[in-house]
PDB file of C-alpha atoms in Angstrom:
ATOM      1  CA  MET C   1     -49.828-176.702-124.156  1.00  0.00           C
ATOM      2  CA  THR C   2     -46.025-176.484-125.389  1.00  0.00           C
ATOM      3  CA  HIS C   3     -45.832-176.375-129.098  1.00  0.00           C
ATOM      4  CA  THR C   4     -42.527-178.198-130.549  1.00  0.00           C
ATOM      5  CA  LEU C   5     -41.388-178.337-133.674  1.00  0.00           C
ATOM      6  CA  ILE C   6     -39.019-181.116-134.435  1.00  0.00           C
ATOM      7  CA  LEU C   7     -36.993-180.178-138.089  1.00  0.00           C
ATOM      8  CA  TYR C   8     -34.928-182.691-140.106  1.00  0.00           C
ATOM      9  CA  SER C   9     -32.195-182.593-143.014  1.00  0.00           C
ATOM     10  CA  THR C  10     -31.818-186.161-144.089  1.00  0.00           C
ATOM     11  CA  VAL C  11     -30.519-188.029-147.195  1.00  0.00           C
ATOM     12  CA  ASP C  12     -31.743-191.425-146.719  1.00  0.00           C
ATOM     13  CA  GLY C  13     -34.285-191.303-144.092  1.00  0.00           C
ATOM     14  CA  GLN C  14     -32.778-192.398-140.796  1.00  0.00           C
ATOM     15  CA  THR C  15     -32.624-188.973-139.623  1.00  0.00           C
ATOM     16  CA  ARG C  16     -36.480-188.463-140.104  1.00  0.00           C
ATOM     17  CA  LYS C  17     -37.079-192.011-138.717  1.00  0.00           C
ATOM     18  CA  ILE C  18     -35.362-190.705-135.431  1.00  0.00           C
ATOM     19  CA  CYS C  19     -37.285-187.518-135.578  1.00  0.00           C
ATOM     20  CA  GLU C  20     -40.652-189.423-135.825  1.00  0.00           C
ATOM     21  CA  ARG C  21     -39.532-191.552-132.436  1.00  0.00           C
ATOM     22  CA  ILE C  22     -38.582-188.379-130.681  1.00  0.00           C
ATOM     23  CA  LYS C  23     -42.001-186.873-131.923  1.00  0.00           C
ATOM     24  CA  THR C  24     -43.934-189.954-130.211  1.00  0.00           C
ATOM     25  CA  ARG C  25     -41.925-189.318-126.993  1.00  0.00           C
ATOM     26  CA  CYS C  26     -42.535-185.534-126.597  1.00  0.00           C
ATOM     27  CA  GLU C  27     -46.239-186.226-127.314  1.00  0.00           C
ATOM     28  CA  ALA C  28     -46.116-188.722-124.797  1.00  0.00           C
ATOM     29  CA  ALA C  29     -44.889-185.861-122.675  1.00  0.00           C
ATOM     30  CA  GLY C  30     -48.125-183.930-123.438  1.00  0.00           C
ATOM     31  CA  GLU C  31     -46.211-181.625-126.142  1.00  0.00           C
ATOM     32  CA  GLN C  32     -48.201-180.647-129.627  1.00  0.00           C
ATOM     33  CA  VAL C  33     -45.626-181.781-131.834  1.00  0.00           C
ATOM     34  CA  THR C  34     -45.419-180.384-135.638  1.00  0.00           C
ATOM     35  CA  LEU C  35     -42.332-182.839-137.547  1.00  0.00           C
ATOM     36  CA  ALA C  36     -40.954-181.090-141.136  1.00  0.00           C
ATOM     37  CA  ASP C  37     -38.351-181.025-143.313  1.00  0.00           C
ATOM     38  CA  ILE C  38     -35.905-178.298-142.866  1.00  0.00           C
ATOM     39  CA  ALA C  39     -36.280-176.602-146.182  1.00  0.00           C
ATOM     40  CA  GLY C  40     -40.073-176.272-145.630  1.00  0.00           C
ATOM     41  CA  ALA C  41     -39.632-174.829-141.982  1.00  0.00           C
ATOM     42  CA  GLU C  42     -39.422-170.820-142.096  1.00  0.00           C
ATOM     43  CA  ALA C  43     -43.301-170.471-141.910  1.00  0.00           C
ATOM     44  CA  LEU C  44     -43.353-172.761-139.068  1.00  0.00           C
ATOM     45  CA  LEU C  45     -41.033-171.156-136.414  1.00  0.00           C
ATOM     46  CA  ALA C  46     -42.784-168.373-135.452  1.00  0.00           C
ATOM     47  CA  THR C  47     -45.563-170.823-133.520  1.00  0.00           C
ATOM     48  CA  ALA C  48     -42.903-172.944-131.946  1.00  0.00           C
ATOM     49  CA  ASP C  49     -41.768-173.189-128.064  1.00  0.00           C
ATOM     50  CA  LYS C  50     -39.293-175.307-128.794  1.00  0.00           C
ATOM     51  CA  VAL C  51     -36.927-176.317-131.853  1.00  0.00           C
ATOM     52  CA  LEU C  52     -35.166-179.291-132.247  1.00  0.00           C
ATOM     53  CA  VAL C  53     -33.241-179.870-135.411  1.00  0.00           C
ATOM     54  CA  GLY C  54     -31.783-183.585-136.742  1.00  0.00           C
ATOM     55  CA  ALA C  55     -29.408-183.801-139.563  1.00  0.00           C
ATOM     56  CA  SER C  56     -27.340-186.697-141.355  1.00  0.00           C
ATOM     57  CA  ILE C  57     -23.942-186.494-142.807  1.00  0.00           C
ATOM     58  CA  ARG C  58     -23.351-187.637-146.061  1.00  0.00           C
ATOM     59  CA  TYR C  59     -19.693-187.772-147.016  1.00  0.00           C
ATOM     60  CA  GLY C  60     -18.590-185.832-144.145  1.00  0.00           C
ATOM     61  CA  LYS C  61     -20.941-183.023-144.341  1.00  0.00           C
ATOM     62  CA  HIS C  62     -23.873-181.734-143.216  1.00  0.00           C
ATOM     63  CA  ARG C  63     -26.161-180.595-146.098  1.00  0.00           C
ATOM     64  CA  PRO C  64     -25.909-176.933-146.672  1.00  0.00           C
ATOM     65  CA  ALA C  65     -29.770-176.168-145.969  1.00  0.00           C
ATOM     66  CA  LEU C  66     -28.840-176.889-142.407  1.00  0.00           C
ATOM     67  CA  PHE C  67     -26.240-173.783-142.266  1.00  0.00           C
ATOM     68  CA  GLU C  68     -28.296-171.809-144.305  1.00  0.00           C
ATOM     69  CA  PHE C  69     -31.277-172.223-141.657  1.00  0.00           C
ATOM     70  CA  ALA C  70     -28.861-171.918-138.718  1.00  0.00           C
ATOM     71  CA  ALA C  71     -27.174-168.579-140.219  1.00  0.00           C
ATOM     72  CA  LYS C  72     -30.744-167.092-140.772  1.00  0.00           C
ATOM     73  CA  HIS C  73     -32.557-168.011-137.713  1.00  0.00           C
ATOM     74  CA  ALA C  74     -29.761-168.036-134.773  1.00  0.00           C
ATOM     75  CA  ALA C  75     -31.180-165.276-132.970  1.00  0.00           C
ATOM     76  CA  LEU C  76     -34.872-166.361-133.239  1.00  0.00           C
ATOM     77  CA  LEU C  77     -33.500-170.192-132.044  1.00  0.00           C
ATOM     78  CA  GLY C  78     -31.660-168.678-129.199  1.00  0.00           C
ATOM     79  CA  ASN C  79     -34.993-166.985-127.866  1.00  0.00           C
ATOM     80  CA  LYS C  80     -36.578-170.483-127.954  1.00  0.00           C
ATOM     81  CA  ILE C  81     -35.954-173.858-125.929  1.00  0.00           C
ATOM     82  CA  ASN C  82     -33.741-175.884-128.706  1.00  0.00           C
ATOM     83  CA  GLY C  83     -31.793-178.477-129.352  1.00  0.00           C
ATOM     84  CA  PHE C  84     -29.722-179.971-131.960  1.00  0.00           C
ATOM     85  CA  PHE C  85     -28.652-183.693-133.127  1.00  0.00           C
ATOM     86  CA  THR C  86     -26.523-185.089-135.962  1.00  0.00           C
ATOM     87  CA  VAL C  87     -26.965-188.414-137.391  1.00  0.00           C
ATOM     88  CA  ASN C  88     -23.640-190.081-138.573  1.00  0.00           C
ATOM     89  CA  VAL C  89     -22.072-193.479-138.951  1.00  0.00           C
ATOM     90  CA  VAL C  90     -18.831-192.463-137.274  1.00  0.00           C
ATOM     91  CA  ALA C  91     -21.360-192.674-134.058  1.00  0.00           C
ATOM     92  CA  ARG C  92     -21.145-196.174-134.173  1.00  0.00           C
ATOM     93  CA  LYS C  93     -17.847-196.278-132.355  1.00  0.00           C
ATOM     94  CA  SER C  94     -18.149-195.597-128.668  1.00  0.00           C
ATOM     95  CA  GLU C  95     -15.158-193.215-128.676  1.00  0.00           C
ATOM     96  CA  LYS C  96     -17.150-190.879-131.262  1.00  0.00           C
ATOM     97  CA  ASN C  97     -20.689-190.918-130.038  1.00  0.00           C
ATOM     98  CA  THR C  98     -20.783-188.074-127.887  1.00  0.00           C
ATOM     99  CA  PRO C  99     -21.393-184.438-128.930  1.00  0.00           C
ATOM    100  CA  GLN C 100     -17.666-183.724-127.273  1.00  0.00           C
ATOM    101  CA  THR C 101     -15.985-186.498-129.125  1.00  0.00           C
ATOM    102  CA  ASN C 102     -18.261-186.828-132.623  1.00  0.00           C
ATOM    103  CA  PRO C 103     -15.883-184.686-135.284  1.00  0.00           C
ATOM    104  CA  TYR C 104     -19.438-183.846-136.975  1.00  0.00           C
ATOM    105  CA  MET C 105     -20.994-182.224-134.120  1.00  0.00           C
ATOM    106  CA  GLN C 106     -17.474-180.188-133.422  1.00  0.00           C
ATOM    107  CA  LYS C 107     -17.478-179.085-136.828  1.00  0.00           C
ATOM    108  CA  PHE C 108     -20.749-178.099-136.857  1.00  0.00           C
ATOM    109  CA  LEU C 109     -20.434-175.443-133.613  1.00  0.00           C
ATOM    110  CA  ARG C 110     -17.158-174.388-135.171  1.00  0.00           C
ATOM    111  CA  LEU C 111     -18.885-173.094-138.354  1.00  0.00           C
ATOM    112  CA  SER C 112     -22.811-172.516-137.217  1.00  0.00           C
ATOM    113  CA  ALA C 113     -24.060-169.241-136.157  1.00  0.00           C
ATOM    114  CA  TRP C 114     -26.560-171.106-133.981  1.00  0.00           C
ATOM    115  CA  GLN C 115     -25.207-172.991-130.535  1.00  0.00           C
ATOM    116  CA  PRO C 116     -27.766-174.794-129.561  1.00  0.00           C
ATOM    117  CA  GLN C 117     -28.664-175.751-125.879  1.00  0.00           C
ATOM    118  CA  GLN C 118     -29.121-179.298-126.078  1.00  0.00           C
ATOM    119  CA  LEU C 119     -26.937-181.842-128.216  1.00  0.00           C
ATOM    120  CA  GLY C 120     -27.259-185.201-129.218  1.00  0.00           C
ATOM    121  CA  VAL C 121     -25.019-187.624-131.352  1.00  0.00           C
ATOM    122  CA  PHE C 122     -26.455-190.740-132.954  1.00  0.00           C
ATOM    123  CA  ALA C 123     -25.379-193.369-134.994  1.00  0.00           C
ATOM    124  CA  GLY C 124     -27.046-193.850-138.418  1.00  0.00           C
ATOM    125  CA  LYS C 125     -27.651-196.795-141.103  1.00  0.00           C
ATOM    126  CA  ILE C 126     -26.028-198.201-144.018  1.00  0.00           C
ATOM    127  CA  ASP C 127     -28.332-199.588-146.340  1.00  0.00           C
ATOM    128  CA  TYR C 128     -26.466-201.049-149.253  1.00  0.00           C
ATOM    129  CA  PRO C 129     -29.358-202.459-151.327  1.00  0.00           C
ATOM    130  CA  ARG C 130     -30.658-198.858-151.335  1.00  0.00           C
ATOM    131  CA  TYR C 131     -27.867-197.121-152.950  1.00  0.00           C
ATOM    132  CA  GLY C 132     -27.059-196.217-156.548  1.00  0.00           C
ATOM    133  CA  LEU C 133     -23.715-197.505-157.742  1.00  0.00           C
ATOM    134  CA  PHE C 134     -21.743-194.631-157.038  1.00  0.00           C
ATOM    135  CA  ASP C 135     -22.968-194.057-153.482  1.00  0.00           C
ATOM    136  CA  ARG C 136     -22.544-197.803-152.790  1.00  0.00           C
ATOM    137  CA  THR C 137     -19.262-197.876-153.791  1.00  0.00           C
ATOM    138  CA  MET C 138     -18.138-195.018-151.576  1.00  0.00           C
ATOM    139  CA  ILE C 139     -19.785-195.832-148.738  1.00  0.00           C
ATOM    140  CA  ARG C 140     -18.186-199.105-149.036  1.00  0.00           C
ATOM    141  CA  PHE C 141     -14.745-197.897-149.593  1.00  0.00           C
ATOM    142  CA  ILE C 142     -15.227-195.827-146.605  1.00  0.00           C
ATOM    143  CA  MET C 143     -16.512-198.811-144.231  1.00  0.00           C
ATOM    144  CA  TRP C 144     -13.566-200.847-145.684  1.00  0.00           C
ATOM    145  CA  ILE C 145     -11.011-198.015-144.134  1.00  0.00           C
ATOM    146  CA  THR C 146     -13.095-197.563-141.075  1.00  0.00           C
ATOM    147  CA  LYS C 147     -13.233-201.254-140.227  1.00  0.00           C
ATOM    148  CA  GLY C 148     -17.182-201.149-140.669  1.00  0.00           C
ATOM    149  CA  PRO C 149     -19.510-203.315-142.593  1.00  0.00           C
ATOM    150  CA  THR C 150     -18.726-203.818-146.565  1.00  0.00           C
ATOM    151  CA  ASP C 151     -21.322-206.525-147.332  1.00  0.00           C
ATOM    152  CA  ILE C 152     -23.481-205.001-150.384  1.00  0.00           C
ATOM    153  CA  LYS C 153     -26.268-207.241-150.023  1.00  0.00           C
ATOM    154  CA  GLY C 154     -26.803-205.933-145.973  1.00  0.00           C
ATOM    155  CA  THR C 155     -28.617-203.508-144.160  1.00  0.00           C
ATOM    156  CA  PHE C 156     -26.974-202.100-141.216  1.00  0.00           C
ATOM    157  CA  GLU C 157     -28.516-200.042-138.585  1.00  0.00           C
ATOM    158  CA  PHE C 158     -26.500-198.608-135.778  1.00  0.00           C
ATOM    159  CA  THR C 159     -28.991-196.512-134.342  1.00  0.00           C
ATOM    160  CA  ASP C 160     -29.099-197.144-130.111  1.00  0.00           C
ATOM    161  CA  TRP C 161     -32.872-196.569-129.671  1.00  0.00           C
ATOM    162  CA  ASP C 162     -32.823-195.935-126.034  1.00  0.00           C
ATOM    163  CA  LYS C 163     -30.216-193.503-126.297  1.00  0.00           C
ATOM    164  CA  VAL C 164     -32.765-191.465-128.651  1.00  0.00           C
ATOM    165  CA  ASP C 165     -35.469-192.352-125.876  1.00  0.00           C
ATOM    166  CA  SER C 166     -33.383-190.417-123.398  1.00  0.00           C
ATOM    167  CA  PHE C 167     -32.267-187.724-125.624  1.00  0.00           C
ATOM    168  CA  ALA C 168     -35.985-187.044-126.482  1.00  0.00           C
ATOM    169  CA  ASP C 169     -37.018-187.175-123.206  1.00  0.00           C
ATOM    170  CA  ALA C 170     -34.290-185.024-121.707  1.00  0.00           C
ATOM    171  CA  PHE C 171     -35.902-182.412-124.435  1.00  0.00           C
ATOM    172  CA  ALA C 172     -39.410-182.959-123.671  1.00  0.00           C
ATOM    173  CA  ALA C 173     -38.485-182.066-120.187  1.00  0.00           C
ATOM    174  CA  ARG C 174     -36.930-178.820-120.963  1.00  0.00           C
ATOM    175  CA  LYS C 175     -39.662-175.947-120.208  1.00  0.00           C
ATOM    176  CA  ALA C 176     -39.135-172.090-120.441  1.00  0.00           C
ATOM    177  CA  PRO C 177     -38.308-170.280-117.257  1.00  0.00           C
TER     178      PRO C 177
END
């Protein structure tokens, strides 16, 4: 049985939610799946046949732990079936929702020692009521500039779950030669 490790780096939980959906799809394809925060993943890497990492964006950046993980484990990841996806609200726009057109994916690929085999980009979620004053104000300002939703009483989920399912199924279908 294939052992798949799905790791996440998330701020508000949407990336983890996407990882949970992918885990369900991989399990349905017959894989044994472990889901974990990237911060505690080191001990789990050795037993995995496949590794998928999902990471969110906040204020235009992936979290530093993602790049530390990628730098430290680039060679090990390169010897396994692997993939990476980024979750960001910019991906709500059709012209920025592919690995080739998403600025955050392109930035990750430029800065990362690890060059994943399978890439994905998913739109995230804005949940104004959950944010503190600073985040709510900053995110609202960014949304105003980019013509996104600014109603601070609203929650706006942009994730295309069919796209997540297709990505998950493609990842589950990847087998070692």
